[in-house]
Amino acid sequence: MQTTTDFTQTSWINIPENSDFPIYNLPLGIIKYKNGKTAVATAIGDYTLDLAALHKLGFLKDLSLPENIFESRYLNDFIALGKPIWHSLRNRLMWLLNINTVELKENKQAREACLHKMNEVDMSMPIRVGDYTDFYSSKEHATNVGSMFRDLKNALLPNWLHLPVGYHGRSSSIIVSGQNFHRPKGQITPPGVDIPSFSPSKAMDFELEMGFIIGKQTELGQSVSTKEAADYIFGMTLFNDWSARDIQRWEYVPLGPFLAKNFASTTSPWIVSLEALDPFRTKAPAQEPEVLPYLKRANENTAIDITLEVWLQIENSEPVKISTSNYKYLYWTMEQQLAHHTINGCNINVGDLMASGTISGPTPDSFGSMLEITWNGKNPIKLPNGEERKFLQDGDTVIIKGYAQNEKGRIGFGEARAKVLPAL
Ligand code: CA
């Protein structure tokens, strides 16, 4: 796809250096005022721009938008309007925020109604998530986990190089960054023991992932090709697929993850459009053996270069970076994931969320879970204050950050943050 991003444009709003939200990002999210009112908004520098207020004041007229489209609790209704509308809104916002445009810049009353410092509003769940699917698409991660629990030679199961493995998850417990959750309880068995006991999980872990949001529905029976897939994707978020490893180990055979995963998953509040990410497309890892025709990538540059960081903050301490990975490491791209998901005729809906699977890189400092970083607890993480972590303790906060950067510019995702609270 031809990029439409002009990296040289600047805004009349001050954009701090290395901000996640320059004028050529313009992600969408849902802001919540202190009085409980919600609105669709974009992020620019350290500000949010309320699109409901902006629309009411007439700045978005002639874009063919329904009157109350931005006075919503979720982005779904706007997303359902379709890709040409996403594009024209993005262009209009870029124009309004451009340093040479005076309409909003010089209208103090309108500015006060629409622009709010990020710390003056809360962020709400951006999407009413319909169906949630989690893939398992990092070769490094699958190899690490396979060699830990089987052996290095048989680390990848026979199907892994032929299809993007995935499972259907649960959407009710997907929460927005900043919302904390309680440590899950369940059946756990210490290694080598066959009789379970009931206990709070003793092996709480995070999984560094990204999610993509479906922007266009299909009918039952229809398939989406790798070539068409990008037209069905609205944008991307950071995603933490919290995992209770001890519950997982006991329950996952034969049908896969269940209660070890569905107690909470954290998404970042801003959805970055594929259009904004397009300039950061890069070559995806080579695939050997060759994949079946329906999984063939439409072109070489179907990965996206997004640096991903995991920070761990224990109580009364500063956050410490414990991993740096990259979305481009994924063996199966999101276009391939979507083509596989729909090849059997499974229909998709606006607001469905598909997560990448844990994104691990080739070296221990790029692993995407504590299971891998500590190698199942054998090499605990040593923190600056002398404490160690094999898995997460109560009071620990995990923060995922992500940004795409090239020589011309940088856009970011904000963060996906949550604290593990004691079991109820
Ligand atoms: Ca996962």
Coordinates of C-alpha atoms and ligand atoms in Angstrom, one line a residue:
M1 CA 0.0 0.0 0.0
Q2 CA 1.2 3.5 -0.8
T3 CA 1.9 5.5 2.4
T4 CA 0.0 8.7 2.8
T5 CA 2.0 9.8 5.8
D6 CA 3.8 13.1 5.6
F7 CA 6.5 13.1 8.3
T8 CA 7.5 16.7 7.7
Q9 CA 4.1 18.1 8.9
T10 CA 4.0 19.8 12.3
S11 CA 1.2 20.8 14.7
W12 CA 0.4 24.0 16.5
I13 CA 0.1 21.8 19.6
N14 CA 3.5 21.3 21.2
I15 CA 4.6 17.7 20.7
P16 CA 7.3 16.7 23.3
E17 CA 10.3 14.9 21.8
N18 CA 9.8 11.2 21.5
S19 CA 6.1 11.6 22.1
D20 CA 4.0 8.6 21.1
F21 CA 1.4 10.9 19.5
P22 CA 2.7 13.2 16.8
I23 CA 0.4 14.6 14.2
Y24 CA 0.9 11.6 11.9
N25 CA -0.2 9.1 14.4
L26 CA -3.8 10.1 15.5
P27 CA -4.9 6.9 17.2
L28 CA -8.5 6.6 18.4
G29 CA -9.7 5.8 21.9
I30 CA -12.5 6.5 24.3
I31 CA -12.1 9.2 27.0
K32 CA -14.1 9.3 30.1
Y33 CA -14.8 12.6 32.0
K34 CA -15.0 12.8 35.7
N35 CA -18.8 13.0 35.4
G36 CA -18.9 9.6 33.7
K37 CA -19.5 10.9 30.1
T38 CA -17.6 9.2 27.4
A39 CA -16.5 10.3 23.9
V40 CA -14.4 9.2 21.0
A41 CA -11.1 11.0 21.0
T42 CA -7.7 11.1 19.4
A43 CA -4.3 11.7 21.1
I44 CA -2.0 14.6 20.1
G45 CA 1.2 15.2 22.1
D46 CA 0.1 15.3 25.8
Y47 CA -3.5 16.1 24.9
T48 CA -6.7 14.3 24.0
L49 CA -9.0 15.8 21.4
D50 CA -12.7 15.1 22.0
L51 CA -14.2 14.3 18.6
A52 CA -17.8 14.4 19.9
A53 CA -17.3 18.1 20.9
L54 CA -15.4 18.8 17.7
H55 CA -18.2 17.3 15.6
K56 CA -20.8 19.2 17.5
L57 CA -19.0 22.5 16.8
G58 CA -19.0 21.7 13.1
F59 CA -15.4 21.0 12.4
L60 CA -16.1 17.6 10.9
K61 CA -19.1 18.6 8.8
D62 CA -19.2 17.3 5.2
L63 CA -17.5 14.0 6.2
S64 CA -20.8 12.2 6.0
L65 CA -20.7 11.2 9.7
P66 CA -23.9 10.4 11.7
E67 CA -24.7 13.2 14.2
N68 CA -24.0 11.3 17.5
I69 CA -21.3 8.9 16.2
F70 CA -18.6 10.1 18.6
E71 CA -20.9 10.3 21.7
S72 CA -20.3 6.6 22.2
R73 CA -19.0 4.3 24.9
Y74 CA -17.1 2.3 22.2
L75 CA -15.5 2.8 18.8
N76 CA -17.4 0.0 17.2
D77 CA -20.1 2.2 15.5
F78 CA -17.5 4.5 14.0
I79 CA -15.3 1.6 12.8
A80 CA -18.4 0.0 11.1
L81 CA -18.7 3.1 8.9
G82 CA -15.8 1.7 6.8
K83 CA -12.2 2.4 5.7
P84 CA -12.9 5.5 3.4
I85 CA -14.5 7.2 6.5
W86 CA -11.5 6.3 8.7
H87 CA -9.3 7.8 6.1
S88 CA -11.2 11.0 5.7
L89 CA -11.4 11.6 9.4
R90 CA -7.7 11.1 9.8
N91 CA -7.1 13.6 7.0
R92 CA -9.4 16.1 8.5
L93 CA -7.8 15.8 11.9
M94 CA -4.3 16.2 10.4
W95 CA -5.5 19.3 8.6
L96 CA -7.1 20.8 11.7
L97 CA -4.0 20.2 13.9
N98 CA -1.6 21.4 11.3
I99 CA 0.5 24.4 12.2
N100 CA -0.7 26.3 9.2
T101 CA -4.5 25.8 9.9
V102 CA -6.1 28.5 12.0
E103 CA -9.7 27.2 12.4
L104 CA -9.2 25.4 15.7
K105 CA -5.9 26.9 16.7
E106 CA -7.3 30.4 16.9
N107 CA -10.7 29.5 18.3
K108 CA -10.2 29.6 22.1
Q109 CA -13.7 28.5 23.0
A110 CA -13.6 25.5 20.7
R111 CA -10.1 24.6 21.9
E112 CA -11.3 24.6 25.5
A113 CA -14.3 22.4 24.7
C114 CA -12.3 19.8 22.7
L115 CA -8.7 19.7 24.0
H116 CA -7.9 18.2 27.4
K117 CA -4.6 17.3 29.0
M118 CA -4.3 13.5 29.2
N119 CA -4.1 13.6 33.0
E120 CA -7.5 15.4 33.1
V121 CA -9.5 12.5 31.6
D122 CA -9.6 8.7 32.1
M123 CA -9.3 6.2 29.3
S124 CA -12.1 3.7 28.9
M125 CA -12.2 0.3 27.0
P126 CA -11.9 1.4 23.3
I127 CA -13.8 -1.5 21.8
R128 CA -16.8 -3.6 22.8
V129 CA -14.9 -6.7 22.0
G130 CA -16.9 -9.4 20.2
D131 CA -14.9 -12.5 19.7
Y132 CA -11.4 -12.8 20.9
T133 CA -8.8 -15.1 19.4
D134 CA -5.3 -15.6 20.6
F135 CA -2.6 -16.9 18.3
Y136 CA 0.8 -18.5 19.1
S137 CA 2.8 -17.1 16.2
S138 CA 6.3 -16.4 17.6
K139 CA 8.7 -19.2 16.6
E140 CA 11.1 -18.1 19.3
H141 CA 8.4 -18.3 22.0
A142 CA 7.0 -21.6 20.8
T143 CA 10.5 -23.1 20.6
N144 CA 11.3 -21.8 24.1
V145 CA 8.1 -23.2 25.7
G146 CA 8.4 -26.5 23.7
S147 CA 12.0 -27.1 24.7
M148 CA 11.2 -26.3 28.4
F149 CA 8.3 -28.7 28.6
R150 CA 9.4 -31.3 26.0
D151 CA 12.9 -31.2 24.5
L152 CA 14.7 -28.9 22.0
K153 CA 14.5 -31.4 19.2
N154 CA 10.8 -31.7 19.4
A155 CA 10.1 -28.2 20.5
L156 CA 7.8 -27.3 17.7
L157 CA 4.8 -29.7 17.1
P158 CA 4.5 -30.9 13.5
N159 CA 1.7 -28.5 12.7
W160 CA 3.4 -25.3 13.9
L161 CA 5.4 -24.4 10.7
H162 CA 2.3 -25.1 8.5
L163 CA -0.4 -23.0 10.2
P164 CA -0.7 -20.2 12.7
V165 CA -1.8 -22.1 15.8
G166 CA -4.6 -20.3 17.8
Y167 CA -7.5 -20.7 20.2
H168 CA -10.7 -18.9 21.0
G169 CA -10.4 -16.9 24.1
R170 CA -12.9 -14.9 26.2
S171 CA -13.8 -11.3 25.7
S172 CA -15.6 -10.5 28.9
S173 CA -12.4 -10.2 30.9
I174 CA -10.5 -8.0 28.5
I175 CA -9.8 -4.8 30.5
V176 CA -8.2 -1.4 29.6
S177 CA -4.8 -0.3 30.8
G178 CA -4.9 1.0 34.3
Q179 CA -7.5 -1.4 35.6
N180 CA -6.0 -3.8 38.1
F181 CA -7.1 -7.3 38.8
H182 CA -7.0 -10.0 41.4
R183 CA -4.7 -13.0 41.3
P184 CA -6.7 -15.9 40.0
K185 CA -7.4 -19.0 42.1
G186 CA -7.8 -22.5 40.8
Q187 CA -6.5 -26.1 40.7
I188 CA -2.7 -26.4 40.8
T189 CA -0.4 -29.3 41.1
P190 CA 3.3 -29.0 42.0
P191 CA 5.5 -30.7 39.3
G192 CA 5.4 -34.5 39.6
V193 CA 2.1 -34.5 41.6
D194 CA -1.2 -35.8 40.1
I195 CA -3.7 -34.7 42.8
P196 CA -4.6 -31.0 42.5
S197 CA -5.0 -28.6 45.4
F198 CA -7.0 -25.4 45.3
S199 CA -5.0 -22.3 45.7
P200 CA -4.2 -18.8 44.4
S201 CA -1.9 -19.2 41.5
K202 CA 1.8 -19.3 42.5
A203 CA 3.1 -18.7 39.0
M204 CA 1.5 -15.5 37.7
D205 CA 3.0 -14.4 34.4
F206 CA 2.5 -11.8 31.7
E207 CA 2.6 -12.4 27.9
L208 CA 3.9 -9.6 25.7
E209 CA 1.5 -9.4 22.7
M210 CA -0.1 -7.1 20.3
G211 CA -3.7 -7.2 19.2
F212 CA -5.5 -6.2 16.0
I213 CA -9.1 -5.0 15.7
I214 CA -11.4 -6.3 13.0
G215 CA -12.8 -3.3 11.0
K216 CA -15.1 -5.0 8.5
Q217 CA -17.4 -8.0 8.8
T218 CA -17.7 -11.1 6.6
E219 CA -20.6 -13.4 6.0
L220 CA -20.6 -17.0 7.2
G221 CA -18.8 -19.1 4.5
Q222 CA -16.6 -16.2 3.3
S223 CA -12.8 -16.3 3.5
V224 CA -10.4 -13.3 3.6
S225 CA -7.2 -13.8 1.6
T226 CA -3.8 -12.6 2.8
K227 CA -4.0 -9.9 0.1
E228 CA -7.3 -8.6 1.3
A229 CA -6.6 -9.0 5.0
A230 CA -5.4 -5.4 5.6
D231 CA -8.7 -4.0 4.4
Y232 CA -10.4 -6.0 7.3
I233 CA -8.2 -4.6 10.0
F234 CA -8.9 -1.3 11.7
G235 CA -5.8 -1.0 13.8
M236 CA -3.5 -2.3 16.5
T237 CA -3.1 -2.2 20.3
L238 CA -0.6 -3.4 22.9
F239 CA -1.9 -6.5 24.7
N240 CA -1.0 -8.4 27.8
D241 CA -2.4 -12.0 27.9
W242 CA -1.9 -12.6 31.7
S243 CA -1.3 -16.3 32.3
A244 CA -1.3 -18.4 35.5
R245 CA 1.3 -21.0 34.5
D246 CA 0.5 -23.5 37.3
I247 CA -3.2 -23.6 36.5
Q248 CA -2.3 -23.8 32.8
R249 CA 0.0 -26.8 33.2
W250 CA -2.7 -28.9 34.9
E251 CA -5.7 -27.9 32.7
Y252 CA -4.4 -27.4 29.2
V253 CA -4.5 -31.0 27.8
P254 CA -6.3 -31.8 25.6
L255 CA -8.2 -28.6 24.7
G256 CA -5.8 -25.8 25.4
P257 CA -5.9 -22.7 27.7
F258 CA -9.0 -22.1 29.8
L259 CA -9.0 -20.7 33.3
A260 CA -5.2 -20.0 33.2
K261 CA -5.9 -17.2 30.8
N262 CA -9.5 -15.9 30.9
F263 CA -9.4 -14.1 34.3
A264 CA -7.9 -10.9 32.7
S265 CA -6.2 -9.6 29.6
T266 CA -5.0 -6.0 29.3
T267 CA -5.3 -3.8 26.2
S268 CA -3.8 -0.4 25.6
P269 CA -6.5 2.3 25.3
W270 CA -5.4 3.9 21.9
I271 CA -5.9 2.0 18.7
V272 CA -3.2 2.9 16.1
S273 CA -4.5 2.7 12.5
L274 CA -2.8 0.5 9.9
E275 CA -2.6 3.6 7.8
A276 CA -0.3 5.3 10.5
L277 CA 1.7 2.1 10.8
D278 CA 2.1 1.5 7.0
P279 CA 5.4 3.4 6.7
F280 CA 6.9 1.0 9.2
R281 CA 6.2 -2.1 7.2
T282 CA 9.2 -4.4 6.9
K283 CA 10.2 -7.8 5.7
A284 CA 8.7 -10.7 7.6
P285 CA 10.9 -13.7 8.5
A286 CA 11.4 -16.3 5.8
Q287 CA 9.1 -19.3 6.0
E288 CA 10.5 -22.8 5.5
P289 CA 8.9 -25.2 4.6
E290 CA 6.8 -23.3 2.1
V291 CA 3.3 -22.7 3.3
L292 CA 0.1 -23.7 1.5
P293 CA -1.1 -21.3 -1.2
Y294 CA -3.9 -19.8 0.9
L295 CA -1.3 -18.7 3.5
K296 CA 1.2 -17.2 1.1
R297 CA 2.1 -13.6 1.9
A298 CA 0.8 -11.1 -0.6
N299 CA 4.2 -9.3 -0.6
E300 CA 7.5 -9.3 1.2
N301 CA 6.8 -6.3 3.5
T302 CA 4.0 -7.7 5.7
A303 CA 5.8 -7.4 9.0
I304 CA 5.8 -4.2 11.0
D305 CA 8.8 -2.8 12.8
I306 CA 7.4 -2.1 16.3
T307 CA 9.8 -2.0 19.2
L308 CA 8.1 -3.5 22.3
E309 CA 9.2 -3.1 25.9
V310 CA 8.1 -4.8 29.1
W311 CA 8.7 -2.9 32.4
L312 CA 8.2 -4.4 35.9
Q313 CA 7.4 -2.1 38.8
I314 CA 7.4 -3.5 42.3
E315 CA 5.8 -1.5 45.1
N316 CA 7.6 1.6 46.2
S317 CA 10.1 1.3 43.4
E318 CA 10.7 2.7 39.9
P319 CA 9.8 0.6 36.9
V320 CA 12.6 -1.6 35.5
K321 CA 12.8 -2.7 31.9
I322 CA 13.0 -6.4 31.7
S323 CA 12.5 -7.1 28.0
T324 CA 12.8 -5.5 24.6
S325 CA 11.3 -7.3 21.7
N326 CA 9.8 -6.5 18.3
Y327 CA 6.5 -7.2 16.5
K328 CA 8.5 -8.0 13.3
Y329 CA 9.9 -11.2 14.8
L330 CA 6.5 -12.9 14.4
Y331 CA 6.7 -15.9 12.0
W332 CA 3.1 -15.6 11.1
T333 CA 1.9 -12.1 10.1
M334 CA -1.5 -10.8 11.0
E335 CA -2.6 -11.1 7.3
Q336 CA -1.7 -14.8 7.5
Q337 CA -3.5 -15.2 10.8
L338 CA -6.7 -13.6 9.4
A339 CA -6.5 -15.7 6.2
H340 CA -6.2 -18.9 8.3
H341 CA -8.9 -17.8 10.7
T342 CA -11.4 -17.4 7.9
I343 CA -10.3 -20.1 5.4
N344 CA -13.0 -22.5 6.8
G345 CA -15.7 -19.9 6.4
C346 CA -15.6 -18.6 10.0
N347 CA -17.2 -15.2 9.9
I348 CA -15.7 -12.1 11.6
N349 CA -17.3 -9.0 13.0
V350 CA -16.3 -5.4 13.6
G351 CA -14.8 -5.2 17.1
D352 CA -13.3 -8.7 17.1
L353 CA -9.9 -8.8 18.7
M354 CA -7.1 -11.1 17.5
A355 CA -3.9 -11.3 19.6
S356 CA -0.5 -12.2 18.2
G357 CA 0.6 -14.7 20.8
T358 CA 3.7 -13.9 23.0
I359 CA 6.3 -12.0 21.0
S360 CA 9.7 -13.3 21.9
G361 CA 12.9 -12.3 20.1
P362 CA 16.1 -14.4 19.6
T363 CA 17.9 -13.5 22.8
P364 CA 17.0 -13.8 26.6
D365 CA 16.7 -10.0 26.9
S366 CA 13.9 -10.1 24.2
F367 CA 11.8 -12.9 25.7
G368 CA 8.1 -12.0 26.1
S369 CA 7.1 -13.8 29.3
M370 CA 8.6 -14.5 32.8
L371 CA 8.4 -18.2 32.0
E372 CA 11.0 -17.6 29.3
I373 CA 13.1 -14.8 31.0
T374 CA 13.5 -16.9 34.2
W375 CA 13.5 -20.2 32.2
N376 CA 10.7 -21.6 34.3
G377 CA 12.0 -20.0 37.5
K378 CA 15.6 -21.3 37.2
N379 CA 17.1 -17.8 36.6
P380 CA 15.2 -15.3 38.7
I381 CA 15.1 -11.7 37.6
K382 CA 17.3 -9.7 39.9
L383 CA 15.9 -6.2 40.7
P384 CA 17.9 -3.1 41.6
N385 CA 16.7 -3.2 45.2
G386 CA 18.0 -6.8 45.7
E387 CA 14.6 -8.5 45.4
E388 CA 14.2 -11.4 42.9
R389 CA 11.2 -12.6 40.9
K390 CA 10.6 -16.0 39.4
F391 CA 7.0 -15.1 38.7
L392 CA 4.8 -12.0 39.6
Q393 CA 4.0 -11.2 43.2
D394 CA 1.0 -9.3 44.6
G395 CA 1.5 -5.6 44.1
D396 CA 3.7 -6.0 41.0
T397 CA 2.8 -3.9 38.0
V398 CA 3.6 -4.8 34.4
I399 CA 3.8 -2.1 31.8
I400 CA 4.0 -2.8 28.1
K401 CA 5.1 0.0 25.8
G402 CA 5.5 0.0 22.0
Y403 CA 6.6 2.4 19.3
A404 CA 7.5 2.3 15.6
Q405 CA 10.5 4.5 14.5
N406 CA 12.4 5.1 11.3
E407 CA 14.8 7.9 10.2
K408 CA 11.8 10.1 9.4
G409 CA 9.6 9.8 12.4
R410 CA 8.2 7.9 15.3
I411 CA 4.7 6.9 16.5
G412 CA 3.8 5.0 19.7
F413 CA 1.0 3.1 21.4
G414 CA 1.1 4.6 24.9
E415 CA 1.0 1.7 27.3
A416 CA -0.8 -1.4 28.6
R417 CA -0.4 -1.4 32.4
A418 CA -2.0 -3.3 35.3
K419 CA -1.1 -4.4 38.8
V420 CA -1.6 -7.9 40.3
L421 CA -3.8 -7.5 43.4
P422 CA -4.0 -10.2 46.1
A423 CA -6.5 -13.1 45.4
L424 CA -10.0 -12.4 46.7
Ligands
CA1 CA -1.1 -15.8 24.7

